């Protein structure tokens, strides 16, 4: 049996491919960006992503750990 991450990856790929085929590239692009933003928000809500470390990385600061 496949793992949950594999199933999720297959589902994401299918949604993106179907979006591209049915409504075109720009809709595909928008859906991909929305999925990425949703994934980041989900990680923050679950506590699996440290926002202060992420902001520091974008500012070019190194992590102390």
PDB file of C-alpha atoms in Angstrom:
ATOM      1  CA  UNK A   1       0.000   0.000   0.000  1.00  0.00           C
ATOM      2  CA  UNK A   2       1.244   3.510  -0.770  1.00  0.00           C
ATOM      3  CA  UNK A   3       1.987   6.065   1.899  1.00  0.00           C
ATOM      4  CA  UNK A   4      -0.190   9.039   2.714  1.00  0.00           C
ATOM      5  CA  UNK A   5       2.417  11.433   1.304  1.00  0.00           C
ATOM      6  CA  UNK A   6       2.462   9.504  -1.980  1.00  0.00           C
ATOM      7  CA  UNK A   7      -1.311   9.634  -2.264  1.00  0.00           C
ATOM      8  CA  UNK A   8      -1.295  13.342  -1.504  1.00  0.00           C
ATOM      9  CA  UNK A   9       1.371  13.927  -4.154  1.00  0.00           C
ATOM     10  CA  UNK A  10      -0.621  12.008  -6.722  1.00  0.00           C
ATOM     11  CA  UNK A  11      -3.759  13.985  -5.873  1.00  0.00           C
ATOM     12  CA  UNK A  12      -1.938  17.330  -6.104  1.00  0.00           C
ATOM     13  CA  UNK A  13      -0.408  16.352  -9.447  1.00  0.00           C
ATOM     14  CA  UNK A  14      -3.778  15.257 -10.789  1.00  0.00           C
ATOM     15  CA  UNK A  15      -5.471  18.500  -9.716  1.00  0.00           C
ATOM     16  CA  UNK A  16      -2.732  20.615 -11.294  1.00  0.00           C
ATOM     17  CA  UNK A  17      -2.692  18.604 -14.530  1.00  0.00           C
ATOM     18  CA  UNK A  18      -6.481  18.703 -14.828  1.00  0.00           C
ATOM     19  CA  UNK A  19      -6.493  22.444 -14.166  1.00  0.00           C
ATOM     20  CA  UNK A  20      -3.900  23.026 -16.899  1.00  0.00           C
ATOM     21  CA  UNK A  21      -5.757  20.877 -19.443  1.00  0.00           C
ATOM     22  CA  UNK A  22      -9.228  22.248 -18.734  1.00  0.00           C
ATOM     23  CA  UNK A  23      -8.692  25.979 -18.151  1.00  0.00           C
ATOM     24  CA  UNK A  24      -5.126  26.758 -19.254  1.00  0.00           C
ATOM     25  CA  UNK A  25      -1.751  27.777 -17.930  1.00  0.00           C
ATOM     26  CA  UNK A  26      -2.683  30.851 -15.877  1.00  0.00           C
ATOM     27  CA  UNK A  27      -5.371  29.024 -13.937  1.00  0.00           C
ATOM     28  CA  UNK A  28      -2.851  26.210 -13.356  1.00  0.00           C
ATOM     29  CA  UNK A  29      -0.343  28.783 -12.118  1.00  0.00           C
ATOM     30  CA  UNK A  30      -2.897  30.347  -9.759  1.00  0.00           C
ATOM     31  CA  UNK A  31      -3.955  26.960  -8.368  1.00  0.00           C
ATOM     32  CA  UNK A  32      -0.303  25.955  -7.805  1.00  0.00           C
ATOM     33  CA  UNK A  33       0.430  29.204  -5.936  1.00  0.00           C
ATOM     34  CA  UNK A  34      -2.752  28.849  -3.864  1.00  0.00           C
ATOM     35  CA  UNK A  35      -1.797  25.264  -2.953  1.00  0.00           C
ATOM     36  CA  UNK A  36       1.699  26.361  -1.885  1.00  0.00           C
ATOM     37  CA  UNK A  37       0.306  29.173   0.272  1.00  0.00           C
ATOM     38  CA  UNK A  38      -2.217  26.771   1.801  1.00  0.00           C
ATOM     39  CA  UNK A  39       0.543  24.283   2.607  1.00  0.00           C
ATOM     40  CA  UNK A  40       2.599  26.959   4.360  1.00  0.00           C
ATOM     41  CA  UNK A  41      -0.413  28.151   6.357  1.00  0.00           C
ATOM     42  CA  UNK A  42      -1.216  24.558   7.310  1.00  0.00           C
ATOM     43  CA  UNK A  43       2.336  24.000   8.564  1.00  0.00           C
ATOM     44  CA  UNK A  44       2.163  27.186  10.634  1.00  0.00           C
ATOM     45  CA  UNK A  45      -1.186  26.201  12.178  1.00  0.00           C
ATOM     46  CA  UNK A  46       0.127  22.705  13.011  1.00  0.00           C
ATOM     47  CA  UNK A  47       3.199  24.241  14.634  1.00  0.00           C
ATOM     48  CA  UNK A  48       5.584  22.511  12.231  1.00  0.00           C
ATOM     49  CA  UNK A  49       6.950  25.765  10.790  1.00  0.00           C
ATOM     50  CA  UNK A  50       8.671  28.443  12.852  1.00  0.00           C
ATOM     51  CA  UNK A  51       7.542  31.771  11.390  1.00  0.00           C
ATOM     52  CA  UNK A  52      10.340  33.786  13.018  1.00  0.00           C
ATOM     53  CA  UNK A  53      12.962  31.450  11.513  1.00  0.00           C
ATOM     54  CA  UNK A  54      11.274  31.736   8.122  1.00  0.00           C
ATOM     55  CA  UNK A  55      11.276  35.557   8.286  1.00  0.00           C
ATOM     56  CA  UNK A  56      14.916  35.500   9.377  1.00  0.00           C
ATOM     57  CA  UNK A  57      15.823  33.273   6.430  1.00  0.00           C
ATOM     58  CA  UNK A  58      14.203  35.704   3.997  1.00  0.00           C
ATOM     59  CA  UNK A  59      16.133  38.552   5.618  1.00  0.00           C
ATOM     60  CA  UNK A  60      19.379  36.643   5.201  1.00  0.00           C
ATOM     61  CA  UNK A  61      19.944  35.909   8.875  1.00  0.00           C
ATOM     62  CA  UNK A  62      21.334  32.545   9.907  1.00  0.00           C
ATOM     63  CA  UNK A  63      19.554  30.326  12.386  1.00  0.00           C
ATOM     64  CA  UNK A  64      21.167  29.921  15.805  1.00  0.00           C
ATOM     65  CA  UNK A  65      20.468  26.196  15.906  1.00  0.00           C
TER      66      UNK A  65
END
